[in-house]
Amino acid sequence: MTMEQILVCLSSALIGGLLLSRPAKKLGLPAVTAYLVAGLLLGPFFLGALGVPGLGFASLEQVSTFHIVTQVALGFIAFAIGDEFRLEQLRSMGSQVIIVGVAQAVITTVIVDLALIALHLLNPALISLPSAITLGAIAAATAPAATLMVVRQYKADGPLTHLLLMVVAIDDAVGLVLFSASFGVATAIESGTLSVISMLVEPLIEIVLSLVLGGLAGFLLHRMEQFYHSRSKRRSLSIGFVLLTVGLSMVEFEIGGIHIGFSLLLTCMMAGTVFCNICRTSQEIMERIDHWTAPLNVLFFVLSGAELDLGVLSQPLVLLVGVVYILFRSLGKFSGAYLSCAATGCDAKIKNHLGITLLPQAGVALGMALTAQTLSGGDVVRNVVLFSVLVYELVGPTLTKRSLTAAGEIKPEGKTSARTINAPKEPVSLNQDK
């Protein structure tokens, strides 16, 4: 693509997403859903198929050229979620978060594994055993982006919201370990050799290094931020550090045959956590960063919608396995969250609604599916995950909004307009009669 085509594509994505958010609001749908639908319409299966330069995306490969935009957006989203891990909150609900975060992910994996293994035993032609085991681990992953956007749009606040954002944040680490172990078992079934390094050593190294790198980035950001007093300069410095953290988290190398890499979400989340806990003015800086990243978040979801491959809908086998996967993953998330919340003494509203808010699934799951393509049935895994992402991303934000509203943590939307608030006021006359 030429430079002008890239700029036109990005502008059409941004403007298209914003335009579609108006009818979405009338229908009571979250803006995230509108952005995803806008991406679908601009994608290679609708307007992009017309082949008009700049009008949508002509192919999935063309959408992938904007991968850096989605990665940067994910970095800022993870950095913002790190703000939820303030020490005062961790002291009050730290153990609860860990128990719920780990338990709901493990229970989801077990339930999906059992369902897909049973499907394999009934008809081995539908799905292989290694693919079934791998899909079970992928089911544990939850997308933080859609959840955070719904929380921000409706200014959700309360115990359920705080617990939700924390659980979503640690889901990346739990999902990484579960996937690495399951993928190792799946590979062993196919090859007959079991690799402890790929199952346990590499994922643990990735988690530890990600936390260390993120912690160091957050600490250095705080130290450098103290040199500046201007709000705009401190915001610019913070943005620069998040970009640096995203870039460093993409570095991969090998030492002694062991693959070393970082988790973008974990690294940026840890940077946000450390920074927000040691910087007295972090709240003000985070709010200013949020204003700057608003257009970036719109682009992230529009591009995510354009990446959704509607071609999987023409494959009956994928649809059948995908429906089973979606039904039992939903059951796993709800029952896992309910049981773990009950065990830790959570309020009834949290028990009843947390599981539904954990349904959205996107980038992390797609990344795992890409790794799983090396299996003999890897194409089935990838297509099933693509189908589930299509469903979850379109309905997940709406379900999250309804659950947070039912829990009383989203207040009814008012009619206030920023245009009205910021309108010039009538000059006050000093000679009015008293």
Short mmCIF file of C-alpha atoms in Angstrom, two decimals:
data_model
loop_
_atom_site.label_atom_id
_atom_site.label_comp_id
_atom_site.label_asym_id
_atom_site.label_seq_id
_atom_site.Cartn_x
_atom_site.Cartn_y
_atom_site.Cartn_z
CA MET A 1 0.00 0.00 0.00
CA THR A 2 1.16 3.52 -0.75
CA MET A 3 1.44 6.12 2.00
CA GLU A 4 -1.68 7.97 0.85
CA GLN A 5 -3.67 4.72 0.77
CA ILE A 6 -2.57 3.91 4.31
CA LEU A 7 -3.69 7.33 5.55
CA VAL A 8 -7.04 7.10 3.73
CA CYS A 9 -7.63 3.60 5.13
CA LEU A 10 -6.87 4.70 8.69
CA SER A 11 -9.05 7.80 8.37
CA SER A 12 -11.97 5.81 6.89
CA ALA A 13 -11.62 3.28 9.72
CA LEU A 14 -11.67 5.99 12.37
CA ILE A 15 -14.51 8.02 10.84
CA GLY A 16 -16.52 4.90 9.94
CA GLY A 17 -16.31 3.57 13.49
CA LEU A 18 -17.40 6.88 14.97
CA LEU A 19 -20.31 7.28 12.55
CA LEU A 20 -21.64 3.82 13.36
CA SER A 21 -21.47 4.52 17.09
CA ARG A 22 -24.43 6.90 16.73
CA PRO A 23 -27.04 4.30 15.68
CA ALA A 24 -25.45 1.86 18.15
CA LYS A 25 -26.16 4.28 20.99
CA LYS A 26 -29.78 4.59 19.85
CA LEU A 27 -30.06 0.80 20.05
CA GLY A 28 -28.44 0.71 23.50
CA LEU A 29 -25.33 -1.10 22.22
CA PRO A 30 -21.80 -0.35 23.47
CA ALA A 31 -19.57 1.69 21.17
CA VAL A 32 -17.16 -1.27 21.02
CA THR A 33 -19.76 -3.31 19.13
CA ALA A 34 -20.23 -0.46 16.65
CA TYR A 35 -16.50 -0.27 16.00
CA LEU A 36 -16.27 -4.02 15.40
CA VAL A 37 -19.23 -3.95 13.00
CA ALA A 38 -17.65 -0.98 11.20
CA GLY A 39 -14.51 -3.08 10.80
CA LEU A 40 -16.55 -5.92 9.33
CA LEU A 41 -18.18 -3.58 6.84
CA LEU A 42 -14.83 -2.07 5.83
CA GLY A 43 -13.20 -5.51 5.71
CA PRO A 44 -12.44 -7.75 2.72
CA PHE A 45 -15.87 -9.43 2.80
CA PHE A 46 -17.89 -6.23 2.25
CA LEU A 47 -16.68 -2.79 1.07
CA GLY A 48 -13.10 -3.97 0.81
CA ALA A 49 -14.18 -6.52 -1.80
CA LEU A 50 -15.08 -3.68 -4.18
CA GLY A 51 -11.39 -3.01 -4.72
CA VAL A 52 -11.65 0.78 -4.44
CA PRO A 53 -8.28 2.08 -3.13
CA GLY A 54 -8.65 3.52 0.34
CA LEU A 55 -12.25 2.33 0.78
CA GLY A 56 -11.88 -0.44 3.29
CA PHE A 57 -9.36 -3.28 3.31
CA ALA A 58 -9.06 -5.44 0.21
CA SER A 59 -7.65 -8.51 1.99
CA LEU A 60 -6.84 -9.93 5.42
CA GLU A 61 -3.16 -9.55 4.53
CA GLN A 62 -3.72 -5.82 4.01
CA VAL A 63 -5.33 -5.55 7.44
CA SER A 64 -2.30 -7.28 8.98
CA THR A 65 -0.08 -4.42 7.73
CA PHE A 66 -1.66 -2.30 10.47
CA HIS A 67 -0.63 -4.81 13.15
CA ILE A 68 1.60 -2.23 14.84
CA VAL A 69 -1.47 -0.05 15.52
CA THR A 70 -3.30 -2.87 17.33
CA GLN A 71 -0.19 -3.83 19.31
CA VAL A 72 0.36 -0.25 20.48
CA ALA A 73 -3.31 0.05 21.43
CA LEU A 74 -3.10 -3.19 23.43
CA GLY A 75 -0.06 -1.80 25.22
CA PHE A 76 -1.94 1.32 26.36
CA ILE A 77 -4.96 -0.80 27.35
CA ALA A 78 -2.77 -3.05 29.50
CA PHE A 79 -1.01 -0.01 30.98
CA ALA A 80 -4.40 1.43 31.97
CA ILE A 81 -5.51 -1.86 33.54
CA GLY A 82 -2.37 -1.76 35.69
CA ASP A 83 -3.93 1.24 37.42
CA GLU A 84 -6.44 -1.16 39.00
CA PHE A 85 -3.70 -2.89 40.98
CA ARG A 86 -3.22 -0.19 43.57
CA LEU A 87 -1.93 -1.39 46.93
CA GLU A 88 -5.00 -0.30 48.86
CA GLN A 89 -7.20 -2.45 46.62
CA LEU A 90 -4.80 -5.39 46.67
CA ARG A 91 -4.74 -5.36 50.46
CA SER A 92 -8.53 -5.63 50.60
CA MET A 93 -9.06 -8.21 47.83
CA GLY A 94 -5.64 -9.53 46.75
CA SER A 95 -6.11 -13.21 47.63
CA GLN A 96 -9.66 -13.10 46.30
CA VAL A 97 -8.46 -11.87 42.91
CA ILE A 98 -5.82 -14.58 42.61
CA ILE A 99 -8.20 -17.39 43.62
CA VAL A 100 -10.98 -16.24 41.30
CA GLY A 101 -8.58 -15.49 38.43
CA VAL A 102 -6.87 -18.88 38.55
CA ALA A 103 -9.93 -20.98 39.41
CA GLN A 104 -12.24 -19.66 36.68
CA ALA A 105 -9.55 -20.18 34.04
CA VAL A 106 -8.74 -23.74 35.16
CA ILE A 107 -12.42 -24.72 35.47
CA THR A 108 -13.12 -23.34 31.98
CA THR A 109 -10.22 -25.31 30.52
CA VAL A 110 -11.36 -28.54 32.19
CA ILE A 111 -14.99 -28.18 31.05
CA VAL A 112 -14.08 -27.36 27.43
CA ASP A 113 -11.49 -30.17 27.38
CA LEU A 114 -14.07 -32.71 28.57
CA ALA A 115 -16.66 -31.55 26.02
CA LEU A 116 -14.26 -31.59 23.04
CA ILE A 117 -12.61 -34.88 24.05
CA ALA A 118 -16.11 -36.41 24.24
CA LEU A 119 -16.79 -34.99 20.75
CA HIS A 120 -13.56 -36.61 19.54
CA LEU A 121 -14.52 -39.97 21.02
CA LEU A 122 -17.95 -39.79 19.36
CA ASN A 123 -16.49 -38.86 15.97
CA PRO A 124 -12.68 -38.66 15.61
CA ALA A 125 -13.12 -37.11 12.16
CA LEU A 126 -14.58 -33.93 13.69
CA ILE A 127 -11.60 -33.01 15.85
CA SER A 128 -8.33 -34.69 16.86
CA LEU A 129 -7.38 -35.30 20.49
CA PRO A 130 -4.41 -32.85 20.43
CA SER A 131 -6.65 -30.14 18.95
CA ALA A 132 -9.30 -30.74 21.61
CA ILE A 133 -6.76 -30.42 24.42
CA THR A 134 -5.28 -27.26 22.92
CA LEU A 135 -8.68 -25.59 22.42
CA GLY A 136 -9.49 -26.24 26.07
CA ALA A 137 -6.52 -24.13 27.15
CA ILE A 138 -7.28 -21.37 24.64
CA ALA A 139 -10.78 -21.15 26.13
CA ALA A 140 -9.30 -19.75 29.35
CA ALA A 141 -8.12 -16.53 27.67
CA THR A 142 -10.23 -13.38 28.05
CA ALA A 143 -9.87 -10.18 26.00
CA PRO A 144 -9.16 -7.16 28.25
CA ALA A 145 -9.70 -4.52 25.56
CA ALA A 146 -13.46 -4.83 25.06
CA THR A 147 -14.06 -5.08 28.80
CA LEU A 148 -12.06 -1.96 29.58
CA MET A 149 -13.76 0.03 26.83
CA VAL A 150 -17.24 -0.84 28.15
CA VAL A 151 -16.17 0.12 31.68
CA ARG A 152 -14.83 3.46 30.43
CA GLN A 153 -17.74 4.30 28.15
CA TYR A 154 -20.36 3.80 30.86
CA LYS A 155 -18.11 4.87 33.77
CA ALA A 156 -18.81 1.61 35.58
CA ASP A 157 -17.66 1.57 39.18
CA GLY A 158 -18.08 -0.82 42.07
CA PRO A 159 -16.83 -4.11 43.53
CA LEU A 160 -17.71 -6.16 40.43
CA THR A 161 -15.96 -3.72 38.09
CA HIS A 162 -12.77 -3.65 40.17
CA LEU A 163 -12.67 -7.44 40.52
CA LEU A 164 -13.42 -7.88 36.81
CA LEU A 165 -10.54 -5.69 35.65
CA MET A 166 -8.10 -7.42 38.01
CA VAL A 167 -9.21 -10.91 36.95
CA VAL A 168 -8.97 -9.99 33.27
CA ALA A 169 -5.46 -8.66 33.90
CA ILE A 170 -4.09 -11.85 35.49
CA ASP A 171 -5.93 -14.01 32.94
CA ASP A 172 -3.04 -13.50 30.51
CA ALA A 173 -0.53 -15.11 32.87
CA VAL A 174 -2.85 -17.99 33.82
CA GLY A 175 -3.84 -18.58 30.20
CA LEU A 176 -0.20 -18.60 29.10
CA VAL A 177 0.73 -21.35 31.56
CA LEU A 178 -2.37 -23.42 30.75
CA PHE A 179 -1.81 -23.12 27.01
CA SER A 180 1.89 -23.97 27.22
CA ALA A 181 1.19 -27.08 29.31
CA SER A 182 -1.73 -28.21 27.12
CA PHE A 183 0.13 -27.52 23.88
CA GLY A 184 3.09 -29.50 25.24
CA VAL A 185 0.82 -32.46 25.99
CA ALA A 186 -0.81 -32.16 22.55
CA THR A 187 2.60 -32.11 20.85
CA ALA A 188 3.70 -35.11 22.92
CA ILE A 189 0.63 -37.09 21.82
CA GLU A 190 1.49 -36.43 18.17
CA SER A 191 5.27 -36.91 18.36
CA GLY A 192 5.60 -39.29 21.31
CA THR A 193 8.09 -37.00 23.12
CA LEU A 194 7.33 -34.76 26.10
CA SER A 195 9.23 -31.45 26.43
CA VAL A 196 9.35 -30.05 29.97
CA ILE A 197 11.15 -26.97 28.66
CA SER A 198 8.32 -25.91 26.35
CA MET A 199 5.62 -26.92 28.84
CA LEU A 200 6.89 -25.26 32.01
CA VAL A 201 10.29 -23.59 31.75
CA GLU A 202 9.64 -21.25 28.80
CA PRO A 203 6.22 -19.95 29.96
CA LEU A 204 7.51 -19.33 33.49
CA ILE A 205 10.55 -17.49 32.11
CA GLU A 206 8.26 -15.41 29.90
CA ILE A 207 6.05 -14.44 32.83
CA VAL A 208 8.95 -13.56 35.14
CA LEU A 209 10.85 -11.56 32.51
CA SER A 210 7.67 -9.72 31.50
CA LEU A 211 7.01 -8.70 35.10
CA VAL A 212 10.64 -7.63 35.60
CA LEU A 213 10.75 -5.61 32.36
CA GLY A 214 7.40 -3.98 33.10
CA GLY A 215 8.38 -3.18 36.69
CA LEU A 216 11.63 -1.60 35.53
CA ALA A 217 9.79 0.48 32.89
CA GLY A 218 7.28 1.74 35.47
CA PHE A 219 10.04 2.65 37.93
CA LEU A 220 12.12 4.51 35.31
CA LEU A 221 9.03 6.36 34.08
CA HIS A 222 8.40 7.60 37.63
CA ARG A 223 12.02 8.70 38.09
CA MET A 224 12.13 10.59 34.77
CA GLU A 225 8.65 12.08 35.27
CA GLN A 226 10.00 13.95 38.31
CA PHE A 227 12.23 16.09 36.07
CA TYR A 228 9.21 17.76 34.45
CA HIS A 229 6.45 19.99 35.81
CA SER A 230 4.49 20.62 32.62
CA ARG A 231 1.44 18.37 32.31
CA SER A 232 1.89 18.03 28.54
CA LYS A 233 5.54 17.01 28.90
CA ARG A 234 4.77 14.43 31.58
CA ARG A 235 2.01 13.01 29.38
CA SER A 236 4.36 12.90 26.38
CA LEU A 237 7.02 11.16 28.46
CA SER A 238 4.48 8.57 29.67
CA ILE A 239 3.32 7.89 26.11
CA GLY A 240 6.94 7.51 25.02
CA PHE A 241 7.60 4.97 27.79
CA VAL A 242 4.52 2.90 26.90
CA LEU A 243 5.66 2.82 23.26
CA LEU A 244 9.15 1.79 24.41
CA THR A 245 7.69 -0.95 26.60
CA VAL A 246 5.57 -2.27 23.72
CA GLY A 247 8.62 -2.34 21.46
CA LEU A 248 10.82 -4.14 23.98
CA SER A 249 8.09 -6.70 24.73
CA MET A 250 8.18 -7.77 21.05
CA VAL A 251 11.85 -8.82 21.29
CA GLU A 252 12.47 -12.58 21.03
CA PHE A 253 15.71 -14.57 21.19
CA GLU A 254 17.13 -17.95 22.20
CA ILE A 255 19.63 -18.88 24.90
CA GLY A 256 20.89 -22.45 25.07
CA GLY A 257 17.98 -23.73 22.99
CA ILE A 258 15.41 -22.04 25.28
CA HIS A 259 13.11 -19.55 23.57
CA ILE A 260 12.97 -16.24 25.42
CA GLY A 261 10.11 -13.83 24.85
CA PHE A 262 7.82 -11.40 26.64
CA SER A 263 4.06 -11.01 27.05
CA LEU A 264 3.00 -7.57 25.80
CA LEU A 265 -0.05 -7.48 28.06
CA LEU A 266 1.80 -8.59 31.19
CA THR A 267 4.74 -6.24 30.58
CA CYS A 268 2.64 -3.13 30.02
CA MET A 269 0.24 -4.04 32.83
CA MET A 270 3.16 -4.36 35.27
CA ALA A 271 4.57 -1.02 34.08
CA GLY A 272 1.22 0.62 34.81
CA THR A 273 0.94 -1.09 38.20
CA VAL A 274 4.37 0.00 39.41
CA PHE A 275 4.01 3.53 38.08
CA CYS A 276 0.56 4.07 39.61
CA ASN A 277 1.69 2.83 43.02
CA ILE A 278 4.84 4.95 43.37
CA CYS A 279 3.86 8.16 41.54
CA ARG A 280 1.70 10.59 43.55
CA THR A 281 0.38 12.30 40.41
CA SER A 282 -0.28 9.09 38.45
CA GLN A 283 -4.07 9.51 38.48
CA GLU A 284 -3.88 12.85 36.66
CA ILE A 285 -1.35 11.51 34.13
CA MET A 286 -3.43 8.39 33.44
CA GLU A 287 -6.50 10.52 32.72
CA ARG A 288 -4.56 12.65 30.24
CA ILE A 289 -3.18 9.54 28.52
CA ASP A 290 -6.73 8.17 28.24
CA HIS A 291 -7.80 11.29 26.33
CA TRP A 292 -4.86 10.93 23.96
CA THR A 293 -5.50 7.24 23.25
CA ALA A 294 -9.24 7.55 22.52
CA PRO A 295 -8.81 7.60 18.68
CA LEU A 296 -6.23 4.79 18.94
CA ASN A 297 -8.75 2.59 20.74
CA VAL A 298 -11.35 3.22 18.02
CA LEU A 299 -8.82 2.14 15.38
CA PHE A 300 -7.95 -0.95 17.41
CA PHE A 301 -11.50 -2.26 17.40
CA VAL A 302 -12.26 -1.31 13.79
CA LEU A 303 -9.08 -3.13 12.68
CA SER A 304 -10.02 -6.08 14.91
CA GLY A 305 -13.41 -6.24 13.18
CA ALA A 306 -11.76 -6.10 9.76
CA GLU A 307 -9.55 -9.04 10.75
CA LEU A 308 -12.53 -11.30 11.46
CA ASP A 309 -12.54 -14.00 8.79
CA LEU A 310 -16.13 -14.62 7.68
CA GLY A 311 -14.88 -17.44 5.48
CA VAL A 312 -15.11 -19.81 8.45
CA LEU A 313 -18.90 -19.50 8.33
CA SER A 314 -18.91 -21.57 5.13
CA GLN A 315 -17.33 -24.59 6.87
CA PRO A 316 -19.97 -26.84 8.54
CA LEU A 317 -17.36 -28.79 10.53
CA VAL A 318 -15.92 -25.60 12.00
CA LEU A 319 -19.41 -24.35 12.85
CA LEU A 320 -20.30 -27.57 14.69
CA VAL A 321 -17.08 -27.68 16.73
CA GLY A 322 -17.30 -23.91 17.21
CA VAL A 323 -20.81 -24.08 18.65
CA VAL A 324 -19.72 -26.78 21.13
CA TYR A 325 -16.65 -24.70 22.03
CA ILE A 326 -18.69 -21.52 22.58
CA LEU A 327 -21.40 -23.22 24.64
CA PHE A 328 -19.02 -25.03 26.97
CA ARG A 329 -16.58 -22.12 27.26
CA SER A 330 -19.50 -19.91 28.31
CA LEU A 331 -20.56 -22.58 30.81
CA GLY A 332 -17.00 -22.81 32.11
CA LYS A 333 -16.58 -19.06 32.57
CA PHE A 334 -19.93 -18.69 34.35
CA SER A 335 -19.62 -21.75 36.60
CA GLY A 336 -15.92 -21.14 37.27
CA ALA A 337 -16.50 -17.54 38.29
CA TYR A 338 -19.60 -18.44 40.34
CA LEU A 339 -17.91 -21.25 42.28
CA SER A 340 -14.69 -19.36 42.93
CA CYS A 341 -16.60 -16.24 44.02
CA ALA A 342 -18.74 -18.34 46.34
CA ALA A 343 -15.62 -19.94 47.82
CA THR A 344 -14.05 -16.54 48.53
CA GLY A 345 -17.19 -14.98 50.01
CA CYS A 346 -18.06 -12.56 47.22
CA ASP A 347 -21.34 -10.67 47.14
CA ALA A 348 -24.27 -12.32 45.33
CA LYS A 349 -24.21 -9.69 42.57
CA ILE A 350 -20.57 -10.53 41.82
CA LYS A 351 -21.24 -14.27 41.85
CA ASN A 352 -24.14 -13.96 39.43
CA HIS A 353 -22.58 -11.55 36.94
CA LEU A 354 -18.79 -11.93 36.86
CA GLY A 355 -18.75 -14.98 34.60
CA ILE A 356 -20.76 -13.29 31.84
CA THR A 357 -18.39 -10.31 31.79
CA LEU A 358 -15.45 -12.68 31.14
CA LEU A 359 -16.81 -13.95 27.81
CA PRO A 360 -15.08 -11.55 25.33
CA GLN A 361 -12.17 -13.24 23.55
CA ALA A 362 -9.80 -11.85 20.90
CA GLY A 363 -6.10 -11.14 20.45
CA VAL A 364 -4.53 -13.46 23.02
CA ALA A 365 -6.65 -16.41 21.88
CA LEU A 366 -5.80 -15.74 18.22
CA GLY A 367 -2.11 -15.65 19.09
CA MET A 368 -2.39 -19.03 20.81
CA ALA A 369 -4.30 -20.44 17.84
CA LEU A 370 -1.53 -19.26 15.52
CA THR A 371 0.99 -21.24 17.60
CA ALA A 372 -1.31 -24.28 17.55
CA GLN A 373 -1.29 -24.36 13.74
CA THR A 374 1.82 -26.55 13.90
CA LEU A 375 -0.41 -29.43 15.05
CA SER A 376 -1.83 -31.78 12.43
CA GLY A 377 -5.31 -30.40 13.17
CA GLY A 378 -4.06 -26.86 13.65
CA ASP A 379 -6.29 -25.41 10.93
CA VAL A 380 -9.38 -26.61 12.82
CA VAL A 381 -8.11 -24.95 16.00
CA ARG A 382 -7.46 -21.66 14.21
CA ASN A 383 -10.83 -21.61 12.45
CA VAL A 384 -12.79 -22.54 15.57
CA VAL A 385 -11.08 -19.72 17.49
CA LEU A 386 -11.79 -17.31 14.61
CA PHE A 387 -15.46 -18.29 14.72
CA SER A 388 -15.65 -17.90 18.50
CA VAL A 389 -13.92 -14.51 18.36
CA LEU A 390 -16.46 -13.39 15.75
CA VAL A 391 -19.32 -14.35 18.07
CA TYR A 392 -17.81 -13.24 21.38
CA GLU A 393 -16.53 -9.88 20.15
CA LEU A 394 -19.93 -8.95 18.69
CA VAL A 395 -22.10 -10.03 21.64
CA GLY A 396 -19.59 -9.93 24.51
CA PRO A 397 -19.53 -6.14 25.05
CA THR A 398 -23.33 -5.98 25.16
CA LEU A 399 -23.48 -8.82 27.70
CA THR A 400 -20.80 -7.10 29.78
CA LYS A 401 -22.81 -3.87 29.78
CA ARG A 402 -26.00 -5.67 30.81
CA SER A 403 -24.27 -7.53 33.64
CA LEU A 404 -22.63 -4.39 35.04
CA THR A 405 -25.98 -2.58 34.77
CA ALA A 406 -27.81 -5.42 36.54
CA ALA A 407 -25.19 -5.29 39.31
CA GLY A 408 -25.94 -1.58 39.75
CA GLU A 409 -22.48 -0.42 38.66
CA ILE A 410 -23.55 1.42 35.48
CA LYS A 411 -25.79 4.40 36.01
CA PRO A 412 -28.44 5.26 33.39
CA GLU A 413 -27.02 7.44 30.64
CA GLY A 414 -27.94 11.08 30.88
CA LYS A 415 -28.66 13.55 28.12
CA THR A 416 -25.64 15.75 28.85
CA SER A 417 -23.73 16.91 25.78
CA ALA A 418 -20.13 18.06 25.79
CA ARG A 419 -21.15 20.49 23.03
CA THR A 420 -23.69 22.11 25.41
CA ILE A 421 -21.37 22.12 28.42
CA ASN A 422 -18.56 23.81 26.51
CA ALA A 423 -20.76 26.36 24.69
CA PRO A 424 -19.92 30.03 25.35
CA LYS A 425 -22.02 31.49 28.13
CA GLU A 426 -24.02 34.66 27.79
CA PRO A 427 -22.11 37.69 29.11
CA VAL A 428 -23.37 38.89 32.47
CA SER A 429 -24.45 42.54 32.55
CA LEU A 430 -23.19 44.59 35.48
CA ASN A 431 -26.10 47.01 35.20
CA GLN A 432 -29.00 44.65 35.85
CA ASP A 433 -31.78 45.89 38.09
CA LYS A 434 -31.78 44.36 41.50
#
